[in-house]
Coordinates of C-alpha atoms and ligand atoms in Angstrom, one line a residue:
M175 CA -17.0 22.9 9.6
T176 CA -17.6 20.6 6.4
R177 CA -17.1 16.9 7.2
Q178 CA -15.2 16.1 4.0
L179 CA -11.4 17.2 5.1
N180 CA -11.7 13.1 7.1
V181 CA -12.6 11.8 3.8
V182 CA -9.7 10.2 1.6
P183 CA -10.1 8.7 -1.6
F184 CA -9.3 4.9 -1.9
V185 CA -8.7 3.4 -4.7
S186 CA -9.2 -0.7 -4.3
V187 CA -7.4 -3.6 -6.7
D188 CA -10.5 -3.8 -8.1
N189 CA -11.1 0.1 -8.9
M190 CA -7.7 0.0 -9.8
M191 CA -8.1 -2.4 -12.5
K192 CA -10.9 -0.5 -13.5
L193 CA -9.2 2.7 -14.2
V194 CA -6.3 0.6 -15.8
L195 CA -9.0 -1.3 -18.2
S196 CA -11.1 2.0 -18.6
V197 CA -7.6 4.2 -20.3
G198 CA -6.2 0.8 -21.5
V199 CA -3.1 -0.6 -20.8
E200 CA -1.0 0.7 -23.6
R201 CA -2.1 4.4 -23.3
F202 CA -2.1 3.9 -19.5
L203 CA 1.4 2.6 -19.7
A204 CA 2.3 5.3 -22.3
E205 CA 1.1 8.0 -20.1
L206 CA 2.8 6.7 -17.2
A207 CA 6.0 6.6 -19.1
D208 CA 5.3 10.6 -19.6
T209 CA 4.9 11.6 -15.8
V210 CA 7.9 9.7 -14.7
E211 CA 9.9 11.6 -17.9
E212 CA 8.3 14.7 -16.2
D213 CA 9.5 13.7 -12.7
F214 CA 12.7 13.1 -14.0
R215 CA 13.4 16.3 -15.3
R216 CA 13.1 18.4 -12.2
W217 CA 15.4 15.3 -10.6
A218 CA 16.9 17.9 -8.8
I219 CA 13.7 19.4 -6.4
F220 CA 13.3 16.0 -4.8
D221 CA 14.1 14.7 -1.5
K222 CA 15.3 11.9 -2.1
T223 CA 17.2 9.2 0.5
P224 CA 17.6 5.3 -0.3
R225 CA 14.4 3.5 0.5
V226 CA 14.5 1.4 4.3
A227 CA 14.7 -1.5 4.0
S228 CA 13.8 -4.9 6.4
H229 CA 15.2 -7.8 5.9
S230 CA 14.4 -11.2 7.1
D231 CA 15.3 -14.6 5.4
E232 CA 13.0 -14.8 2.7
G233 CA 12.2 -11.8 2.1
V234 CA 12.6 -7.3 2.5
I235 CA 10.0 -4.9 3.3
E236 CA 10.7 -1.2 2.1
L237 CA 9.2 2.0 2.8
M238 CA 10.3 4.7 -0.1
P239 CA 9.1 8.1 0.7
T240 CA 9.7 11.1 -1.4
S241 CA 8.3 15.3 -2.3
D242 CA 8.8 17.7 -4.6
G243 CA 8.0 20.2 -2.1
T244 CA 4.7 20.4 -2.3
T245 CA 3.5 16.6 -2.7
Y246 CA 4.8 13.9 0.0
G247 CA 4.1 10.6 -1.3
F248 CA 5.4 7.3 -0.2
K249 CA 5.2 3.8 -0.4
Y250 CA 5.0 0.6 0.9
V251 CA 6.7 -2.6 -0.7
N252 CA 7.5 -6.1 -0.4
G253 CA 9.7 -8.4 -2.1
H254 CA 9.6 -12.0 -0.8
P255 CA 10.5 -14.5 -4.2
K256 CA 9.2 -18.1 -2.1
N257 CA 5.6 -16.5 -1.8
T258 CA 4.0 -18.0 -5.2
R259 CA 5.1 -21.3 -3.6
D260 CA 2.1 -20.7 -1.0
G261 CA 0.0 -19.2 -3.7
R262 CA 1.2 -15.5 -2.6
Q263 CA 2.8 -12.2 -5.0
T264 CA 6.2 -12.5 -4.3
V265 CA 5.2 -8.1 -4.7
T266 CA 2.5 -6.2 -3.1
A267 CA 2.9 -2.9 -2.3
F268 CA -0.2 -0.2 -1.4
G269 CA 0.6 4.0 -1.3
V270 CA -0.2 7.2 0.1
L271 CA 0.6 11.0 -1.3
A272 CA -0.3 13.9 0.7
D273 CA 0.0 17.7 1.1
V274 CA 3.0 19.0 1.7
G275 CA 1.0 22.4 2.9
N276 CA -1.1 20.7 6.0
G277 CA 0.2 17.0 5.6
Y278 CA -3.3 15.2 4.8
P279 CA -3.2 12.8 3.2
M280 CA -5.3 13.1 -0.6
L281 CA -4.6 9.4 -2.0
L282 CA -4.4 6.1 -0.3
T283 CA -4.0 3.2 -2.9
E284 CA -3.3 -0.5 -3.9
M285 CA -0.5 -0.4 -5.8
T286 CA 0.3 -4.0 -6.7
I287 CA -0.6 -3.7 -10.3
L288 CA 0.4 0.1 -10.1
T289 CA 4.2 -1.1 -9.5
A290 CA 3.9 -3.5 -12.3
L291 CA 3.0 -1.2 -14.2
R292 CA 5.4 1.8 -13.4
T293 CA 8.4 -0.2 -13.4
A294 CA 7.5 -1.3 -17.1
A295 CA 7.0 2.3 -18.1
T296 CA 10.1 3.3 -16.5
S297 CA 12.1 0.3 -18.0
A298 CA 10.8 0.9 -20.9
M299 CA 11.2 4.8 -20.9
A300 CA 14.8 3.9 -20.1
A301 CA 15.1 1.8 -23.2
K302 CA 13.7 4.6 -25.3
H303 CA 17.2 6.7 -24.2
L304 CA 19.5 3.9 -24.2
A305 CA 18.5 1.3 -26.8
R306 CA 19.1 0.9 -30.4
P307 CA 16.2 3.1 -32.2
D308 CA 15.7 0.4 -34.7
S309 CA 15.1 -2.3 -31.7
R310 CA 12.4 -4.6 -32.4
V311 CA 13.0 -8.2 -30.2
M312 CA 12.9 -8.1 -27.0
A313 CA 14.0 -11.5 -24.9
L314 CA 11.9 -12.0 -21.7
I315 CA 14.1 -13.8 -19.3
G316 CA 11.6 -14.5 -15.5
N317 CA 7.6 -14.7 -17.2
G318 CA 5.7 -14.3 -13.7
A319 CA 3.9 -11.5 -12.1
Q320 CA 5.7 -8.5 -13.8
A321 CA 6.3 -10.0 -17.3
E322 CA 2.9 -8.9 -19.4
F323 CA 3.8 -5.4 -18.4
Q324 CA 7.0 -5.3 -19.3
A325 CA 6.2 -6.4 -22.4
L326 CA 3.6 -4.5 -23.0
A327 CA 5.5 -1.5 -22.4
F328 CA 8.3 -2.0 -24.4
K329 CA 5.6 -2.3 -27.1
A330 CA 3.5 1.5 -26.3
I331 CA 6.8 2.9 -25.7
L332 CA 9.4 1.4 -28.0
G333 CA 7.0 -0.8 -31.0
V334 CA 8.9 -4.4 -29.8
D335 CA 6.8 -6.7 -31.6
R336 CA 8.6 -9.9 -31.5
L337 CA 8.9 -11.4 -27.6
R338 CA 11.2 -14.9 -27.2
L339 CA 10.5 -16.0 -23.6
Y340 CA 11.9 -18.6 -21.1
D341 CA 11.8 -19.3 -17.8
I342 CA 13.1 -22.1 -15.6
D343 CA 9.2 -22.7 -15.0
P344 CA 7.7 -23.5 -18.4
D345 CA 4.0 -22.8 -16.7
A346 CA 5.5 -19.2 -16.4
S347 CA 5.9 -18.9 -20.1
A348 CA 2.5 -20.8 -21.1
K349 CA 0.8 -18.0 -19.1
C350 CA 2.9 -14.9 -20.4
R351 CA 2.5 -16.4 -23.7
R352 CA -1.5 -17.1 -23.0
N353 CA -2.5 -13.5 -22.1
L354 CA -0.2 -11.7 -24.6
A355 CA -2.0 -13.7 -27.3
G356 CA -4.4 -11.0 -28.2
F357 CA -1.7 -8.0 -28.5
G358 CA -0.4 -8.3 -31.4
F359 CA 3.1 -9.9 -30.5
D360 CA 5.3 -12.6 -32.1
I361 CA 6.3 -14.7 -29.1
V362 CA 8.7 -18.2 -29.4
T363 CA 9.0 -19.7 -26.5
C364 CA 13.0 -21.4 -25.7
G365 CA 14.4 -23.7 -24.2
S366 CA 17.7 -22.4 -22.3
V367 CA 18.6 -19.0 -22.3
A368 CA 21.0 -19.1 -24.8
E369 CA 18.1 -19.9 -27.0
V370 CA 16.1 -16.8 -26.1
V371 CA 18.7 -14.0 -26.3
E372 CA 19.5 -15.3 -30.0
S373 CA 19.2 -11.9 -32.3
A374 CA 17.2 -10.1 -29.3
D375 CA 17.7 -6.3 -29.7
I376 CA 16.6 -5.9 -25.4
V377 CA 17.1 -8.6 -23.2
T378 CA 14.5 -8.1 -19.6
T379 CA 15.7 -10.0 -17.1
V380 CA 12.9 -10.4 -14.6
T381 CA 13.6 -13.4 -12.5
A382 CA 12.8 -13.7 -8.5
D383 CA 15.6 -15.2 -6.3
K384 CA 16.9 -14.1 -3.1
Q385 CA 20.8 -14.9 -4.3
N386 CA 23.5 -13.6 -6.5
A387 CA 21.9 -15.3 -9.7
T388 CA 23.8 -15.4 -12.8
I389 CA 20.8 -15.1 -15.3
L390 CA 23.2 -14.3 -17.9
T391 CA 26.3 -14.9 -18.6
D392 CA 29.3 -12.8 -20.8
N393 CA 29.8 -14.9 -23.5
L394 CA 25.6 -14.4 -24.3
V395 CA 26.0 -10.9 -24.6
G396 CA 26.6 -9.4 -28.1
A397 CA 27.3 -5.9 -29.7
G398 CA 24.9 -3.3 -29.4
L399 CA 22.3 -5.0 -26.8
H400 CA 20.1 -2.9 -24.2
I401 CA 20.1 -4.6 -21.3
N402 CA 17.0 -3.7 -18.6
A403 CA 18.0 -5.6 -15.2
V404 CA 14.7 -5.7 -12.9
G405 CA 15.2 -8.8 -10.7
G406 CA 18.2 -7.8 -8.7
D407 CA 17.1 -5.3 -6.5
C408 CA 18.5 -6.0 -2.8
P409 CA 22.0 -6.2 -1.7
G410 CA 22.1 -10.2 -2.0
K411 CA 20.0 -10.5 -4.3
T412 CA 21.6 -10.2 -8.8
E413 CA 20.7 -11.4 -11.5
L414 CA 23.9 -10.8 -14.4
H415 CA 27.1 -11.8 -14.3
A416 CA 29.9 -9.3 -13.0
D417 CA 31.7 -9.6 -16.7
I418 CA 29.0 -8.2 -18.1
L419 CA 28.4 -4.7 -16.1
R420 CA 32.4 -4.4 -16.7
R421 CA 31.9 -4.1 -20.7
S422 CA 28.6 -2.2 -20.5
D423 CA 27.2 1.8 -20.4
I424 CA 25.5 1.9 -16.8
F425 CA 22.8 4.0 -16.7
V426 CA 20.9 3.7 -12.4
E427 CA 18.3 5.7 -10.7
Y428 CA 20.0 7.1 -7.5
P429 CA 23.6 6.0 -6.8
P430 CA 23.0 5.3 -3.1
Q431 CA 20.3 3.0 -3.3
T432 CA 21.5 1.3 -6.7
R433 CA 25.1 0.5 -5.0
I434 CA 23.7 -1.1 -2.1
E435 CA 20.5 -3.3 -4.5
G436 CA 21.5 -3.1 -8.3
E437 CA 23.7 -5.9 -10.5
I438 CA 26.3 -2.7 -9.5
Q439 CA 26.7 -4.4 -5.8
Q440 CA 28.6 -7.2 -7.6
L441 CA 31.5 -4.1 -8.1
A442 CA 33.5 -1.8 -7.1
P443 CA 32.0 1.4 -4.8
D444 CA 33.4 3.8 -7.4
H445 CA 32.8 2.1 -10.5
P446 CA 31.6 4.7 -13.1
V447 CA 27.3 5.3 -13.7
T448 CA 25.8 7.3 -15.0
E449 CA 22.1 8.5 -13.7
L450 CA 19.5 8.6 -16.2
W451 CA 17.8 11.7 -15.2
Q452 CA 20.8 13.3 -16.6
V453 CA 20.6 11.4 -20.0
I454 CA 16.9 12.1 -19.5
T455 CA 17.6 15.8 -19.3
G456 CA 20.1 15.7 -22.2
E457 CA 23.6 16.7 -20.1
V458 CA 24.9 13.9 -20.6
A459 CA 24.9 11.7 -23.8
G460 CA 23.1 8.5 -23.3
R461 CA 23.7 5.3 -25.5
R462 CA 27.9 6.2 -27.5
D463 CA 27.2 4.2 -30.6
A464 CA 25.1 1.4 -32.4
S465 CA 27.4 -1.3 -30.8
A466 CA 28.0 -0.3 -27.0
I467 CA 26.5 -2.3 -25.0
T468 CA 23.9 -0.2 -22.6
L469 CA 22.7 -1.6 -19.0
F470 CA 19.9 -0.3 -17.5
D471 CA 20.4 -1.9 -13.8
S472 CA 16.9 -1.3 -12.5
V473 CA 16.1 -0.7 -8.3
G474 CA 13.2 1.0 -8.4
F475 CA 12.8 4.4 -6.9
A476 CA 10.7 6.6 -4.9
I477 CA 10.2 8.9 -7.3
E478 CA 8.7 6.5 -10.0
D479 CA 5.8 5.9 -7.5
F480 CA 5.1 9.2 -6.6
S481 CA 4.6 9.6 -10.6
A482 CA 2.4 7.0 -10.9
L483 CA 0.8 8.0 -7.9
R484 CA -0.3 11.7 -9.0
Y485 CA -0.4 10.0 -12.9
V486 CA -3.6 8.2 -10.9
R487 CA -5.1 10.3 -8.8
A488 CA -5.3 13.0 -11.9
K489 CA -7.2 9.8 -13.6
L490 CA -9.5 9.5 -10.9
A491 CA -11.0 12.8 -11.3
G492 CA -14.3 12.3 -12.6
T493 CA -14.7 8.7 -12.6
G494 CA -16.5 6.7 -9.7
F495 CA -13.3 4.1 -9.3
F496 CA -12.4 5.3 -5.4
E497 CA -13.9 4.8 -2.3
D498 CA -14.2 7.8 0.1
L499 CA -11.9 6.2 2.8
D500 CA -13.2 7.8 6.5
L501 CA -9.2 7.6 7.5
L502 CA -8.8 10.8 9.8
A503 CA -10.5 12.1 12.6
D504 CA -12.3 15.4 12.8
P505 CA -14.1 16.7 15.3
D506 CA -16.3 20.1 14.8
E507 CA -13.5 22.2 17.3
P508 CA -10.0 20.7 16.1
R509 CA -8.6 20.5 19.5
D510 CA -12.0 18.3 20.7
L511 CA -10.3 15.0 19.3
F512 CA -11.6 13.4 23.6
G513 CA -14.9 14.9 22.9
M514 CA -15.3 13.4 20.0
L515 CA -14.3 9.8 21.4
L516 CA -16.8 10.8 24.2
R517 CA -19.6 11.8 22.0
A518 CA -19.6 9.0 20.1
A519 CA -19.2 6.6 22.8
A520 CA -22.6 8.1 24.6
P521 CA -25.2 5.7 23.1
A522 CA -24.1 2.6 24.8
K523 CA -24.4 2.8 28.4
G524 CA -21.8 3.1 31.0
L525 CA -19.3 4.1 28.7
V526 CA -19.7 7.6 29.7
P527 CA -19.6 9.1 33.1
A528 CA -22.8 10.7 33.6
Ligands
NAD1755 P1 7.0 -13.6 -9.9 O1 7.4 -14.6 -8.2 O2 5.9 -13.8 -10.0 O3 7.8 -14.3 -11.6 C1 9.3 -14.2 -10.9 C2 9.7 -15.6 -12.5 O4 11.3 -15.7 -12.7 C3 9.2 -17.0 -12.1 O5 7.9 -17.5 -13.2 C4 10.5 -18.1 -12.1 O6 9.8 -18.9 -12.5 C5 11.1 -17.0 -12.1 N1 12.8 -17.6 -12.6 C6 13.3 -17.5 -11.2 N2 14.3 -18.3 -10.8 C7 14.6 -18.0 -12.8 C8 15.9 -18.2 -13.8 N3 16.9 -18.6 -12.9 N4 15.6 -18.1 -15.2 C9 14.4 -17.8 -15.5 N5 13.5 -17.8 -14.6 C10 13.5 -17.6 -13.5 O7 7.9 -12.4 -9.9 P2 7.5 -11.0 -10.1 O8 6.7 -10.1 -9.5 O9 7.2 -10.9 -11.4 O10 8.8 -9.9 -9.5 C11 10.5 -10.9 -10.7 C12 11.1 -9.7 -9.5 O11 11.0 -8.3 -10.2 C13 11.4 -10.1 -8.3 O12 12.9 -10.2 -8.1 C14 11.2 -8.5 -7.9 O13 11.6 -8.1 -6.5 C15 11.8 -7.4 -9.1 N6 11.0 -6.7 -9.3 C16 11.6 -5.3 -9.7 C17 11.2 -3.6 -9.5 C18 12.3 -2.8 -9.6 O14 11.2 -1.9 -10.2 N7 13.5 -3.2 -10.4 C19 9.8 -3.6 -9.5 C20 9.0 -5.1 -9.1 C21 9.4 -6.2 -9.0

């Protein structure tokens, strides 16, 4: 029996960075958006459940599982807005892809970088279907870890080339501007929300605060705007004033999860929303006309992580950007698990009965 059955490819943070850079960030985002879109088209076949969330005073830890019947995936992810004060990330993650046929893991990978990429790719994919096609100017409110990924996804997928930045911490905007300097954007840093939304075709809110914040008020939202609301993704953690929601056509990932976690937790439980996958398959119209306000109430759903995991697995082939992890016990005789343990201990005298 081959010993390779116990080996699972593991993608470390270092190898994920090498993989992303070898593909190119914008190409990676565009291909990942295509993969997410492909999986949204076959939405019906997936197992779907709201993620399992464990809330605490400072944040949340979540498990996000799904399966397409052939492959199973899950992500572990946290959200702790105060973490950056201690030098930690607000969001970290790792994930697994497994073979439904035998239950064996096929991939274990970091997903902190991958979550930023899949969130941005999904946002831009949604905006491709919902924003006005001539959209070129994006206001980016919240310039933390996710911000540059959002900017580059909107450039790669929609051709957004003018960015307006705002963050309550000017150092975050300066960091974002510095990081995006070589990517061909025309960038303006703004001193207020009112200033940043001026002339914007798309507004992305990607702030982190564990409260019902009002990042954007109704008077700042003009006709024809597309809002990509990313930061409100937990009960009691929202970014938009409820009046904006009442004027918008709202698009969501998976309603049973978004009703609990998204901006729409502020609305009546039967307020009409459209599922994004239905727009992608053409079952339901997206943007009605050039003056409609469209809102993608993003919370992040397990199928997007599944898409990211399967994209990474496909991309790994032929690269050296992974390690073989000895993750699974693999005795020569499958039922002799204890015998394998005994044989491993044999050289250490006294551990094995004579
Ligand atoms: P981060 O902590 O690195 O950055 C957040 C930024 O928001 C900080 O720079 C902070 O100064 C700024 N900010 C906070 N309050 C603000 C305000 N009132 N106005 C303007 N700026 C403000 O966090 P991150 O990793 O970039 O994540 C951002 C948010 O996105 C988090 O809330 C996270 O939970 C969420 N998120 C959502 C998804 C999704 O799929 N929807 C995926 C990943 C992360």
